[in-house]
mmCIF file with all atom_site columns, C-alpha atoms in Angstrom:
data_model
loop_
_atom_site.group_PDB
_atom_site.id
_atom_site.type_symbol
_atom_site.label_atom_id
_atom_site.label_alt_id
_atom_site.label_comp_id
_atom_site.label_asym_id
_atom_site.label_entity_id
_atom_site.label_seq_id
_atom_site.pdbx_PDB_ins_code
_atom_site.Cartn_x
_atom_site.Cartn_y
_atom_site.Cartn_z
_atom_site.occupancy
_atom_site.B_iso_or_equiv
_atom_site.pdbx_formal_charge
_atom_site.auth_seq_id
_atom_site.auth_comp_id
_atom_site.auth_asym_id
_atom_site.auth_atom_id
_atom_site.pdbx_PDB_model_num
ATOM 1   C CA . MET A 1 1   ? 58.518 96.862 116.001 1.00 0.00 ? 2   MET A CA 1
ATOM 2   C CA . PHE A 1 2   ? 57.809 93.082 114.929 1.00 0.00 ? 3   PHE A CA 1
ATOM 3   C CA . LEU A 1 3   ? 61.252 93.227 113.123 1.00 0.00 ? 4   LEU A CA 1
ATOM 4   C CA . ASP A 1 4   ? 62.940 94.161 116.255 1.00 0.00 ? 5   ASP A CA 1
ATOM 5   C CA . ALA A 1 5   ? 61.508 91.483 118.299 1.00 0.00 ? 6   ALA A CA 1
ATOM 6   C CA . LEU A 1 6   ? 62.303 88.725 115.357 1.00 0.00 ? 7   LEU A CA 1
ATOM 7   C CA . GLU A 1 7   ? 65.791 90.179 115.150 1.00 0.00 ? 8   GLU A CA 1
ATOM 8   C CA . ARG A 1 8   ? 66.399 89.315 118.877 1.00 0.00 ? 9   ARG A CA 1
ATOM 9   C CA . ALA A 1 9   ? 64.555 85.920 118.357 1.00 0.00 ? 10  ALA A CA 1
ATOM 10  C CA . ILE A 1 10  ? 67.225 85.047 115.920 1.00 0.00 ? 11  ILE A CA 1
ATOM 11  C CA . ARG A 1 11  ? 70.005 85.937 118.101 1.00 0.00 ? 12  ARG A CA 1
ATOM 12  C CA . ARG A 1 12  ? 69.224 84.252 120.787 1.00 0.00 ? 13  ARG A CA 1
ATOM 13  C CA . GLU A 1 13  ? 68.642 81.601 118.807 1.00 0.00 ? 14  GLU A CA 1
ATOM 14  C CA . PHE A 1 14  ? 72.202 81.924 117.105 1.00 0.00 ? 15  PHE A CA 1
ATOM 15  C CA . ARG A 1 15  ? 73.414 81.903 120.580 1.00 0.00 ? 16  ARG A CA 1
ATOM 16  C CA . ARG A 1 16  ? 71.884 78.903 121.910 1.00 0.00 ? 17  ARG A CA 1
ATOM 17  C CA . ILE A 1 17  ? 72.839 77.011 118.409 1.00 0.00 ? 18  ILE A CA 1
ATOM 18  C CA . SER A 1 18  ? 76.577 77.866 119.323 1.00 0.00 ? 19  SER A CA 1
ATOM 19  C CA . ARG A 1 19  ? 76.013 76.440 122.436 1.00 0.00 ? 20  ARG A CA 1
ATOM 20  C CA . VAL A 1 20  ? 74.661 72.773 121.192 1.00 0.00 ? 21  VAL A CA 1
ATOM 21  C CA . ARG A 1 21  ? 77.643 70.014 120.911 1.00 0.00 ? 22  ARG A CA 1
ATOM 22  C CA . ILE A 1 22  ? 76.692 68.711 117.573 1.00 0.00 ? 23  ILE A CA 1
ATOM 23  C CA . GLU A 1 23  ? 77.669 64.679 117.360 1.00 0.00 ? 24  GLU A CA 1
ATOM 24  C CA . ASP A 1 24  ? 78.623 63.573 113.694 1.00 0.00 ? 25  ASP A CA 1
ATOM 25  C CA . ARG A 1 25  ? 76.433 60.623 113.064 1.00 0.00 ? 26  ARG A CA 1
ATOM 26  C CA . PRO A 1 26  ? 77.812 58.010 110.729 1.00 0.00 ? 27  PRO A CA 1
ATOM 27  C CA . PHE A 1 27  ? 76.650 58.039 107.307 1.00 0.00 ? 28  PHE A CA 1
ATOM 28  C CA . ASP A 1 28  ? 74.252 55.049 106.590 1.00 0.00 ? 29  ASP A CA 1
ATOM 29  C CA . PRO A 1 29  ? 74.202 54.556 102.915 1.00 0.00 ? 30  PRO A CA 1
ATOM 30  C CA . ASP A 1 30  ? 70.937 52.493 103.568 1.00 0.00 ? 31  ASP A CA 1
ATOM 31  C CA . ASN A 1 31  ? 68.966 55.606 104.386 1.00 0.00 ? 32  ASN A CA 1
ATOM 32  C CA . TRP A 1 32  ? 68.247 56.451 100.791 1.00 0.00 ? 33  TRP A CA 1
ATOM 33  C CA . ILE A 1 33  ? 65.108 54.079 101.422 1.00 0.00 ? 34  ILE A CA 1
ATOM 34  C CA . ARG A 1 34  ? 63.865 57.106 103.850 1.00 0.00 ? 35  ARG A CA 1
ATOM 35  C CA . ILE A 1 35  ? 63.312 59.239 101.522 1.00 0.00 ? 36  ILE A CA 1
ATOM 36  C CA . LYS A 1 36  ? 59.737 59.801 100.144 1.00 0.00 ? 37  LYS A CA 1
ATOM 37  C CA . GLY A 1 37  ? 58.916 57.682 96.968  1.00 0.00 ? 38  GLY A CA 1
ATOM 38  C CA . ALA A 1 38  ? 62.358 55.661 97.216  1.00 0.00 ? 39  ALA A CA 1
ATOM 39  C CA . ARG A 1 39  ? 60.301 52.600 97.842  1.00 0.00 ? 40  ARG A CA 1
ATOM 40  C CA . GLU A 1 40  ? 57.730 53.246 94.583  1.00 0.00 ? 41  GLU A CA 1
ATOM 41  C CA . LEU A 1 41  ? 60.619 53.371 92.251  1.00 0.00 ? 42  LEU A CA 1
ATOM 42  C CA . ALA A 1 42  ? 61.704 51.178 89.632  1.00 0.00 ? 43  ALA A CA 1
ATOM 43  C CA . VAL A 1 43  ? 64.646 48.889 90.303  1.00 0.00 ? 44  VAL A CA 1
ATOM 44  C CA . GLU A 1 44  ? 67.036 50.995 88.002  1.00 0.00 ? 45  GLU A CA 1
ATOM 45  C CA . ASN A 1 45  ? 66.016 54.193 89.387  1.00 0.00 ? 46  ASN A CA 1
ATOM 46  C CA . ARG A 1 46  ? 66.360 52.784 93.182  1.00 0.00 ? 47  ARG A CA 1
ATOM 47  C CA . GLY A 1 47  ? 69.935 52.079 92.184  1.00 0.00 ? 48  GLY A CA 1
ATOM 48  C CA . ALA A 1 48  ? 70.307 55.368 90.779  1.00 0.00 ? 49  ALA A CA 1
ATOM 49  C CA . LEU A 1 49  ? 68.829 56.973 94.263  1.00 0.00 ? 50  LEU A CA 1
ATOM 50  C CA . ARG A 1 50  ? 70.954 55.236 96.277  1.00 0.00 ? 51  ARG A CA 1
ATOM 51  C CA . GLU A 1 51  ? 74.217 56.023 94.378  1.00 0.00 ? 52  GLU A CA 1
ATOM 52  C CA . LEU A 1 52  ? 72.970 59.726 94.015  1.00 0.00 ? 53  LEU A CA 1
ATOM 53  C CA . TYR A 1 53  ? 72.054 59.552 98.204  1.00 0.00 ? 54  TYR A CA 1
ATOM 54  C CA . ILE A 1 54  ? 75.810 58.451 98.729  1.00 0.00 ? 55  ILE A CA 1
ATOM 55  C CA . ALA A 1 55  ? 77.513 61.303 95.880  1.00 0.00 ? 56  ALA A CA 1
ATOM 56  C CA . ARG A 1 56  ? 75.575 63.771 97.583  1.00 0.00 ? 57  ARG A CA 1
ATOM 57  C CA . ASP A 1 57  ? 77.135 63.252 101.357 1.00 0.00 ? 58  ASP A CA 1
ATOM 58  C CA . ALA A 1 58  ? 80.475 63.084 99.412  1.00 0.00 ? 59  ALA A CA 1
ATOM 59  C CA . ILE A 1 59  ? 79.895 66.286 97.871  1.00 0.00 ? 60  ILE A CA 1
ATOM 60  C CA . ALA A 1 60  ? 78.503 67.759 101.249 1.00 0.00 ? 61  ALA A CA 1
ATOM 61  C CA . ARG A 1 61  ? 81.527 66.526 103.356 1.00 0.00 ? 62  ARG A CA 1
ATOM 62  C CA . ASP A 1 62  ? 83.787 68.323 100.589 1.00 0.00 ? 63  ASP A CA 1
ATOM 63  C CA . MET A 1 63  ? 81.840 71.609 100.852 1.00 0.00 ? 64  MET A CA 1
ATOM 64  C CA . ASP A 1 64  ? 81.060 71.037 104.359 1.00 0.00 ? 65  ASP A CA 1
ATOM 65  C CA . ARG A 1 65  ? 77.666 71.999 104.063 1.00 0.00 ? 66  ARG A CA 1
ATOM 66  C CA . ALA A 1 66  ? 74.388 69.897 105.492 1.00 0.00 ? 67  ALA A CA 1
ATOM 67  C CA . PRO A 1 67  ? 73.533 67.425 102.775 1.00 0.00 ? 68  PRO A CA 1
ATOM 68  C CA . TYR A 1 68  ? 70.472 69.023 102.015 1.00 0.00 ? 69  TYR A CA 1
ATOM 69  C CA . ARG A 1 69  ? 72.159 72.085 100.958 1.00 0.00 ? 70  ARG A CA 1
ATOM 70  C CA . VAL A 1 70  ? 73.727 70.289 98.149  1.00 0.00 ? 71  VAL A CA 1
ATOM 71  C CA . LEU A 1 71  ? 70.488 68.412 96.742  1.00 0.00 ? 72  LEU A CA 1
ATOM 72  C CA . ASN A 1 72  ? 67.080 68.398 98.733  1.00 0.00 ? 73  ASN A CA 1
ATOM 73  C CA . GLU A 1 73  ? 65.340 64.833 98.661  1.00 0.00 ? 74  GLU A CA 1
ATOM 74  C CA . SER A 1 74  ? 62.807 65.820 96.101  1.00 0.00 ? 75  SER A CA 1
ATOM 75  C CA . ALA A 1 75  ? 65.501 66.843 93.668  1.00 0.00 ? 76  ALA A CA 1
ATOM 76  C CA . LEU A 1 76  ? 67.157 63.468 94.259  1.00 0.00 ? 77  LEU A CA 1
ATOM 77  C CA . VAL A 1 77  ? 64.125 61.689 93.147  1.00 0.00 ? 78  VAL A CA 1
ATOM 78  C CA . ASP A 1 78  ? 63.495 63.505 90.500  1.00 0.00 ? 79  ASP A CA 1
ATOM 79  C CA . LEU A 1 79  ? 67.168 62.717 89.157  1.00 0.00 ? 80  LEU A CA 1
ATOM 80  C CA . ALA A 1 80  ? 67.052 58.845 89.850  1.00 0.00 ? 81  ALA A CA 1
ATOM 81  C CA . GLN A 1 81  ? 63.436 59.218 88.045  1.00 0.00 ? 82  GLN A CA 1
ATOM 82  C CA . ARG A 1 82  ? 65.256 60.646 84.740  1.00 0.00 ? 83  ARG A CA 1
ATOM 83  C CA . LEU A 1 83  ? 68.334 59.446 84.687  1.00 0.00 ? 84  LEU A CA 1
ATOM 84  C CA . PRO A 1 84  ? 69.742 61.990 83.137  1.00 0.00 ? 85  PRO A CA 1
ATOM 85  C CA . GLN A 1 85  ? 72.732 61.472 81.019  1.00 0.00 ? 86  GLN A CA 1
ATOM 86  C CA . ASN A 1 86  ? 74.745 64.600 80.750  1.00 0.00 ? 87  ASN A CA 1
ATOM 87  C CA . ALA A 1 87  ? 75.399 68.360 82.575  1.00 0.00 ? 88  ALA A CA 1
ATOM 88  C CA . ALA A 1 88  ? 72.740 69.619 80.545  1.00 0.00 ? 89  ALA A CA 1
ATOM 89  C CA . ALA A 1 89  ? 69.934 67.237 81.658  1.00 0.00 ? 90  ALA A CA 1
ATOM 90  C CA . LEU A 1 90  ? 70.718 66.775 84.598  1.00 0.00 ? 91  LEU A CA 1
ATOM 91  C CA . ARG A 1 91  ? 70.639 70.448 85.416  1.00 0.00 ? 92  ARG A CA 1
ATOM 92  C CA . ARG A 1 92  ? 67.345 70.644 83.872  1.00 0.00 ? 93  ARG A CA 1
ATOM 93  C CA . ALA A 1 93  ? 66.146 67.729 85.913  1.00 0.00 ? 94  ALA A CA 1
ATOM 94  C CA . ALA A 1 94  ? 66.873 68.909 89.187  1.00 0.00 ? 95  ALA A CA 1
ATOM 95  C CA . PRO A 1 95  ? 67.743 72.801 90.862  1.00 0.00 ? 96  PRO A CA 1
ATOM 96  C CA . VAL A 1 96  ? 71.496 72.121 90.824  1.00 0.00 ? 97  VAL A CA 1
ATOM 97  C CA . GLY A 1 97  ? 72.751 75.815 91.512  1.00 0.00 ? 98  GLY A CA 1
ATOM 98  C CA . ARG A 1 98  ? 76.355 77.367 90.805  1.00 0.00 ? 99  ARG A CA 1
ATOM 99  C CA . HIS A 1 99  ? 77.161 76.022 94.230  1.00 0.00 ? 100 HIS A CA 1
ATOM 100 C CA . LEU A 1 100 ? 78.127 72.755 92.455  1.00 0.00 ? 101 LEU A CA 1
ATOM 101 C CA . HIS A 1 101 ? 81.466 72.928 90.437  1.00 0.00 ? 102 HIS A CA 1
ATOM 102 C CA . ALA A 1 102 ? 81.785 70.746 86.903  1.00 0.00 ? 103 ALA A CA 1
ATOM 103 C CA . GLY A 1 103 ? 83.369 68.183 88.780  1.00 0.00 ? 104 GLY A CA 1
ATOM 104 C CA . GLN A 1 104 ? 80.856 67.562 91.360  1.00 0.00 ? 105 GLN A CA 1
ATOM 105 C CA . VAL A 1 105 ? 77.822 67.594 88.624  1.00 0.00 ? 106 VAL A CA 1
ATOM 106 C CA . GLU A 1 106 ? 79.985 65.041 87.272  1.00 0.00 ? 107 GLU A CA 1
ATOM 107 C CA . LEU A 1 107 ? 80.007 62.752 90.471  1.00 0.00 ? 108 LEU A CA 1
ATOM 108 C CA . LEU A 1 108 ? 76.335 63.092 90.482  1.00 0.00 ? 109 LEU A CA 1
ATOM 109 C CA . LEU A 1 109 ? 76.378 61.487 86.947  1.00 0.00 ? 110 LEU A CA 1
ATOM 110 C CA . ALA A 1 110 ? 78.518 58.974 87.840  1.00 0.00 ? 111 ALA A CA 1
ATOM 111 C CA . ALA A 1 111 ? 75.937 58.031 90.674  1.00 0.00 ? 112 ALA A CA 1
ATOM 112 C CA . VAL A 1 112 ? 73.541 57.735 87.920  1.00 0.00 ? 113 VAL A CA 1
ATOM 113 C CA . ALA A 1 113 ? 75.265 55.872 85.708  1.00 0.00 ? 114 ALA A CA 1
ATOM 114 C CA . ARG A 1 114 ? 76.028 53.622 88.224  1.00 0.00 ? 115 ARG A CA 1
ATOM 115 C CA . GLY A 1 115 ? 72.618 52.939 89.148  1.00 0.00 ? 116 GLY A CA 1
ATOM 116 C CA . ARG A 1 116 ? 71.660 52.531 85.804  1.00 0.00 ? 117 ARG A CA 1
ATOM 117 C CA . GLU A 1 117 ? 73.875 49.303 85.496  1.00 0.00 ? 118 GLU A CA 1
ATOM 118 C CA . VAL A 1 118 ? 71.648 47.840 88.869  1.00 0.00 ? 119 VAL A CA 1
ATOM 119 C CA . GLN A 1 119 ? 69.763 44.392 87.968  1.00 0.00 ? 120 GLN A CA 1
ATOM 120 C CA . ASP A 1 120 ? 68.561 43.743 91.474  1.00 0.00 ? 121 ASP A CA 1
ATOM 121 C CA . LEU A 1 121 ? 68.325 45.573 94.340  1.00 0.00 ? 122 LEU A CA 1
ATOM 122 C CA . GLN A 1 122 ? 66.894 44.430 97.562  1.00 0.00 ? 123 GLN A CA 1
ATOM 123 C CA . LEU A 1 123 ? 65.284 47.095 99.976  1.00 0.00 ? 124 LEU A CA 1
ATOM 124 C CA . PRO A 1 124 ? 67.272 47.519 103.004 1.00 0.00 ? 125 PRO A CA 1
ATOM 125 C CA . ARG A 1 125 ? 65.369 46.757 106.179 1.00 0.00 ? 126 ARG A CA 1
ATOM 126 C CA . ARG A 1 126 ? 64.011 49.639 108.097 1.00 0.00 ? 127 ARG A CA 1
ATOM 127 C CA . GLN A 1 127 ? 65.490 49.939 111.864 1.00 0.00 ? 128 GLN A CA 1
ATOM 128 C CA . GLY A 1 128 ? 62.656 49.125 114.277 1.00 0.00 ? 129 GLY A CA 1
ATOM 129 C CA . ARG A 1 129 ? 62.112 52.773 115.811 1.00 0.00 ? 130 ARG A CA 1
ATOM 130 C CA . GLY A 1 130 ? 58.720 53.734 116.351 1.00 0.00 ? 131 GLY A CA 1
ATOM 131 C CA . PRO A 1 131 ? 57.178 57.249 115.597 1.00 0.00 ? 132 PRO A CA 1
ATOM 132 C CA . ALA A 1 132 ? 59.578 59.686 117.005 1.00 0.00 ? 133 ALA A CA 1
ATOM 133 C CA . ASP A 1 133 ? 61.793 57.292 118.058 1.00 0.00 ? 134 ASP A CA 1
ATOM 134 C CA . ARG A 1 134 ? 64.474 59.390 116.152 1.00 0.00 ? 135 ARG A CA 1
ATOM 135 C CA . PHE A 1 135 ? 64.208 62.234 118.914 1.00 0.00 ? 136 PHE A CA 1
ATOM 136 C CA . GLY A 1 136 ? 65.299 59.948 121.927 1.00 0.00 ? 137 GLY A CA 1
ATOM 137 C CA . ALA A 1 137 ? 63.703 57.437 124.562 1.00 0.00 ? 138 ALA A CA 1
ATOM 138 C CA . GLY A 1 138 ? 62.328 55.101 122.480 1.00 0.00 ? 139 GLY A CA 1
ATOM 139 C CA . PRO A 1 139 ? 58.968 55.646 120.524 1.00 0.00 ? 140 PRO A CA 1
ATOM 140 C CA . LEU A 1 140 ? 55.809 57.657 121.799 1.00 0.00 ? 141 LEU A CA 1
ATOM 141 C CA . ALA A 1 141 ? 53.106 56.119 123.299 1.00 0.00 ? 142 ALA A CA 1
ATOM 142 C CA . PRO A 1 142 ? 49.575 56.968 122.087 1.00 0.00 ? 143 PRO A CA 1
ATOM 143 C CA . ASP A 1 143 ? 48.522 59.872 123.894 1.00 0.00 ? 144 ASP A CA 1
ATOM 144 C CA . GLN A 1 144 ? 52.231 61.344 123.653 1.00 0.00 ? 145 GLN A CA 1
ATOM 145 C CA . LEU A 1 145 ? 51.865 61.222 120.065 1.00 0.00 ? 146 LEU A CA 1
ATOM 146 C CA . ALA A 1 146 ? 48.590 62.602 120.156 1.00 0.00 ? 147 ALA A CA 1
ATOM 147 C CA . ALA A 1 147 ? 49.662 65.459 122.213 1.00 0.00 ? 148 ALA A CA 1
ATOM 148 C CA . PHE A 1 148 ? 52.835 65.527 119.680 1.00 0.00 ? 149 PHE A CA 1
ATOM 149 C CA . ASP A 1 149 ? 50.886 66.393 116.677 1.00 0.00 ? 150 ASP A CA 1
ATOM 150 C CA . ALA A 1 150 ? 48.943 68.799 118.688 1.00 0.00 ? 151 ALA A CA 1
ATOM 151 C CA . LEU A 1 151 ? 51.934 71.069 119.286 1.00 0.00 ? 152 LEU A CA 1
ATOM 152 C CA . ARG A 1 152 ? 53.243 70.577 116.029 1.00 0.00 ? 153 ARG A CA 1
ATOM 153 C CA . ALA A 1 153 ? 49.786 71.536 114.665 1.00 0.00 ? 154 ALA A CA 1
ATOM 154 C CA . TRP A 1 154 ? 50.157 74.646 117.062 1.00 0.00 ? 155 TRP A CA 1
ATOM 155 C CA . ARG A 1 155 ? 54.137 75.018 116.011 1.00 0.00 ? 156 ARG A CA 1
ATOM 156 C CA . GLY A 1 156 ? 53.172 75.341 112.252 1.00 0.00 ? 157 GLY A CA 1
ATOM 157 C CA . GLN A 1 157 ? 50.076 78.614 113.048 1.00 0.00 ? 158 GLN A CA 1
ATOM 158 C CA . ARG A 1 158 ? 52.568 80.104 115.545 1.00 0.00 ? 159 ARG A CA 1
ATOM 159 C CA . ALA A 1 159 ? 55.226 80.003 112.815 1.00 0.00 ? 160 ALA A CA 1
ATOM 160 C CA . GLU A 1 160 ? 52.985 81.157 110.317 1.00 0.00 ? 161 GLU A CA 1
ATOM 161 C CA . THR A 1 161 ? 51.809 84.026 112.502 1.00 0.00 ? 162 THR A CA 1
ATOM 162 C CA . ARG A 1 162 ? 55.320 85.339 113.288 1.00 0.00 ? 163 ARG A CA 1
ATOM 163 C CA . GLY A 1 163 ? 56.810 84.608 109.485 1.00 0.00 ? 164 GLY A CA 1
ATOM 164 C CA . VAL A 1 164 ? 59.610 82.627 110.973 1.00 0.00 ? 165 VAL A CA 1
ATOM 165 C CA . GLU A 1 165 ? 60.575 78.500 110.162 1.00 0.00 ? 166 GLU A CA 1
ATOM 166 C CA . VAL A 1 166 ? 59.169 76.270 112.529 1.00 0.00 ? 167 VAL A CA 1
ATOM 167 C CA . ALA A 1 167 ? 62.463 75.410 113.787 1.00 0.00 ? 168 ALA A CA 1
ATOM 168 C CA . ARG A 1 168 ? 62.588 78.983 115.164 1.00 0.00 ? 169 ARG A CA 1
ATOM 169 C CA . VAL A 1 169 ? 59.358 78.218 117.644 1.00 0.00 ? 170 VAL A CA 1
ATOM 170 C CA . ALA A 1 170 ? 60.543 75.220 118.778 1.00 0.00 ? 171 ALA A CA 1
ATOM 171 C CA . THR A 1 171 ? 61.967 72.026 117.060 1.00 0.00 ? 172 THR A CA 1
ATOM 172 C CA . ASN A 1 172 ? 60.954 68.606 117.115 1.00 0.00 ? 173 ASN A CA 1
ATOM 173 C CA . ALA A 1 173 ? 63.197 67.522 119.732 1.00 0.00 ? 174 ALA A CA 1
ATOM 174 C CA . LEU A 1 174 ? 62.111 69.917 122.115 1.00 0.00 ? 175 LEU A CA 1
ATOM 175 C CA . LEU A 1 175 ? 58.379 69.165 120.908 1.00 0.00 ? 176 LEU A CA 1
ATOM 176 C CA . SER A 1 176 ? 59.351 65.211 121.968 1.00 0.00 ? 177 SER A CA 1
ATOM 177 C CA . ALA A 1 177 ? 60.865 66.329 125.272 1.00 0.00 ? 178 ALA A CA 1
ATOM 178 C CA . ILE A 1 178 ? 57.935 68.029 126.268 1.00 0.00 ? 179 ILE A CA 1
ATOM 179 C CA . VAL A 1 179 ? 55.494 65.837 125.714 1.00 0.00 ? 180 VAL A CA 1
ATOM 180 C CA . ARG A 1 180 ? 57.524 63.276 127.285 1.00 0.00 ? 181 ARG A CA 1
ATOM 181 C CA . ALA A 1 181 ? 57.659 65.392 130.425 1.00 0.00 ? 182 ALA A CA 1
ATOM 182 C CA . HIS A 1 182 ? 54.045 66.420 130.181 1.00 0.00 ? 183 HIS A CA 1
ATOM 183 C CA . PRO A 1 183 ? 54.422 69.698 132.157 1.00 0.00 ? 184 PRO A CA 1
ATOM 184 C CA . ALA A 1 184 ? 51.386 70.887 134.220 1.00 0.00 ? 185 ALA A CA 1
ATOM 185 C CA . SER A 1 185 ? 52.921 73.862 135.112 1.00 0.00 ? 186 SER A CA 1
ATOM 186 C CA . LEU A 1 186 ? 55.311 76.775 134.272 1.00 0.00 ? 187 LEU A CA 1
ATOM 187 C CA . SER A 1 187 ? 58.391 75.430 136.589 1.00 0.00 ? 188 SER A CA 1
ATOM 188 C CA . GLU A 1 188 ? 57.978 72.291 135.073 1.00 0.00 ? 189 GLU A CA 1
ATOM 189 C CA . LEU A 1 189 ? 58.063 73.650 131.595 1.00 0.00 ? 190 LEU A CA 1
ATOM 190 C CA . ALA A 1 190 ? 60.714 75.617 131.963 1.00 0.00 ? 191 ALA A CA 1
ATOM 191 C CA . ALA A 1 191 ? 62.451 72.295 133.281 1.00 0.00 ? 192 ALA A CA 1
ATOM 192 C CA . VAL A 1 192 ? 62.801 71.050 129.871 1.00 0.00 ? 193 VAL A CA 1
ATOM 193 C CA . GLU A 1 193 ? 65.611 70.834 127.984 1.00 0.00 ? 194 GLU A CA 1
ATOM 194 C CA . GLY A 1 194 ? 65.668 73.572 125.344 1.00 0.00 ? 195 GLY A CA 1
ATOM 195 C CA . MET A 1 195 ? 62.735 75.533 126.861 1.00 0.00 ? 196 MET A CA 1
ATOM 196 C CA . GLU A 1 196 ? 64.937 78.876 126.754 1.00 0.00 ? 197 GLU A CA 1
ATOM 197 C CA . ASP A 1 197 ? 64.097 81.972 128.984 1.00 0.00 ? 198 ASP A CA 1
ATOM 198 C CA . TRP A 1 198 ? 62.424 83.823 125.412 1.00 0.00 ? 199 TRP A CA 1
ATOM 199 C CA . ARG A 1 199 ? 60.539 80.743 124.867 1.00 0.00 ? 200 ARG A CA 1
ATOM 200 C CA . LEU A 1 200 ? 58.993 80.871 128.006 1.00 0.00 ? 201 LEU A CA 1
ATOM 201 C CA . ARG A 1 201 ? 58.232 84.000 127.780 1.00 0.00 ? 202 ARG A CA 1
ATOM 202 C CA . GLU A 1 202 ? 56.550 83.694 123.984 1.00 0.00 ? 203 GLU A CA 1
ATOM 203 C CA . TYR A 1 203 ? 54.977 80.048 124.332 1.00 0.00 ? 204 TYR A CA 1
ATOM 204 C CA . ALA A 1 204 ? 54.777 78.922 127.634 1.00 0.00 ? 205 ALA A CA 1
ATOM 205 C CA . GLU A 1 205 ? 50.521 79.565 128.252 1.00 0.00 ? 206 GLU A CA 1
ATOM 206 C CA . GLU A 1 206 ? 50.084 78.478 124.914 1.00 0.00 ? 207 GLU A CA 1
ATOM 207 C CA . ILE A 1 207 ? 52.361 74.788 125.073 1.00 0.00 ? 208 ILE A CA 1
ATOM 208 C CA . LEU A 1 208 ? 50.393 74.417 128.192 1.00 0.00 ? 209 LEU A CA 1
ATOM 209 C CA . ALA A 1 209 ? 46.996 75.251 126.505 1.00 0.00 ? 210 ALA A CA 1
ATOM 210 C CA . VAL A 1 210 ? 47.680 72.990 124.153 1.00 0.00 ? 211 VAL A CA 1
ATOM 211 C CA . LEU A 1 211 ? 48.597 70.247 126.625 1.00 0.00 ? 212 LEU A CA 1
ATOM 212 C CA . ARG A 1 212 ? 45.605 70.780 128.464 1.00 0.00 ? 213 ARG A CA 1
ATOM 213 C CA . GLY A 1 213 ? 43.623 70.096 125.213 1.00 0.00 ? 214 GLY A CA 1
ATOM 214 C CA . GLY A 1 214 ? 42.811 73.680 125.011 1.00 0.00 ? 215 GLY A CA 1
ATOM 215 C CA . GLY A 1 215 ? 44.890 74.567 121.752 1.00 0.00 ? 216 GLY A CA 1
ATOM 216 C CA . GLY A 1 216 ? 47.282 77.416 121.440 1.00 0.00 ? 217 GLY A CA 1
ATOM 217 C CA . ASP A 1 217 ? 45.423 80.609 120.224 1.00 0.00 ? 218 ASP A CA 1
ATOM 218 C CA . GLY A 1 218 ? 48.450 82.113 118.561 1.00 0.00 ? 219 GLY A CA 1
ATOM 219 C CA . ASP A 1 219 ? 48.311 85.323 119.508 1.00 0.00 ? 220 ASP A CA 1
ATOM 220 C CA . GLY A 1 220 ? 51.349 85.620 121.421 1.00 0.00 ? 221 GLY A CA 1
ATOM 221 C CA . ALA A 1 221 ? 50.289 85.202 124.879 1.00 0.00 ? 222 ALA A CA 1
ATOM 222 C CA . THR A 1 222 ? 53.108 86.040 127.365 1.00 0.00 ? 223 THR A CA 1
ATOM 223 C CA . ALA A 1 223 ? 54.008 83.974 130.657 1.00 0.00 ? 224 ALA A CA 1
ATOM 224 C CA . CYS A 1 224 ? 56.823 84.688 132.945 1.00 0.00 ? 225 CYS A CA 1
#
């Protein structure tokens, strides 16, 4: 019965995603600095990370995949730290799967080699964006940020209980929209973009409880 409910939720999510208009944002080669640990690297390692970040995007576009499915960020940092010089060393340094063919591995090795030659690399300036600004409409106010963090904590517990990824419960963008709207009733919560009927049934009471400061019980309360 749990699996049937989970399958229905997944199908609804797939239908929702299929209706979403995806906007292709331009690639920014300086966004390597946003990777955790990037600022702590030595100069040649930073250079390698930047080149690997650019190479990963090129490979992802060629494969029509999300960049993280080519190499996740921790793998990029591992490669930048270890500076492998051949394919065997590269595969030992990071989880490079069989989905990458020899030519793509060579592109990564060439990126590492270019990074090793960097003598001076200025850290790019971060864009002036506040907490959760990446979800739109400017940075969250302190009280909104506290509510956002509370909803994220609830979402993590709820996802663990259901055995699903946190985004299946609610995306960060949806949580941000909820705290900006600060709904006090079911009808107000239903008006928030992204709150589909199934989310209202599964989570409405819990979300409203979190916003009231009472927390969500994570036991699957329903609201209709």
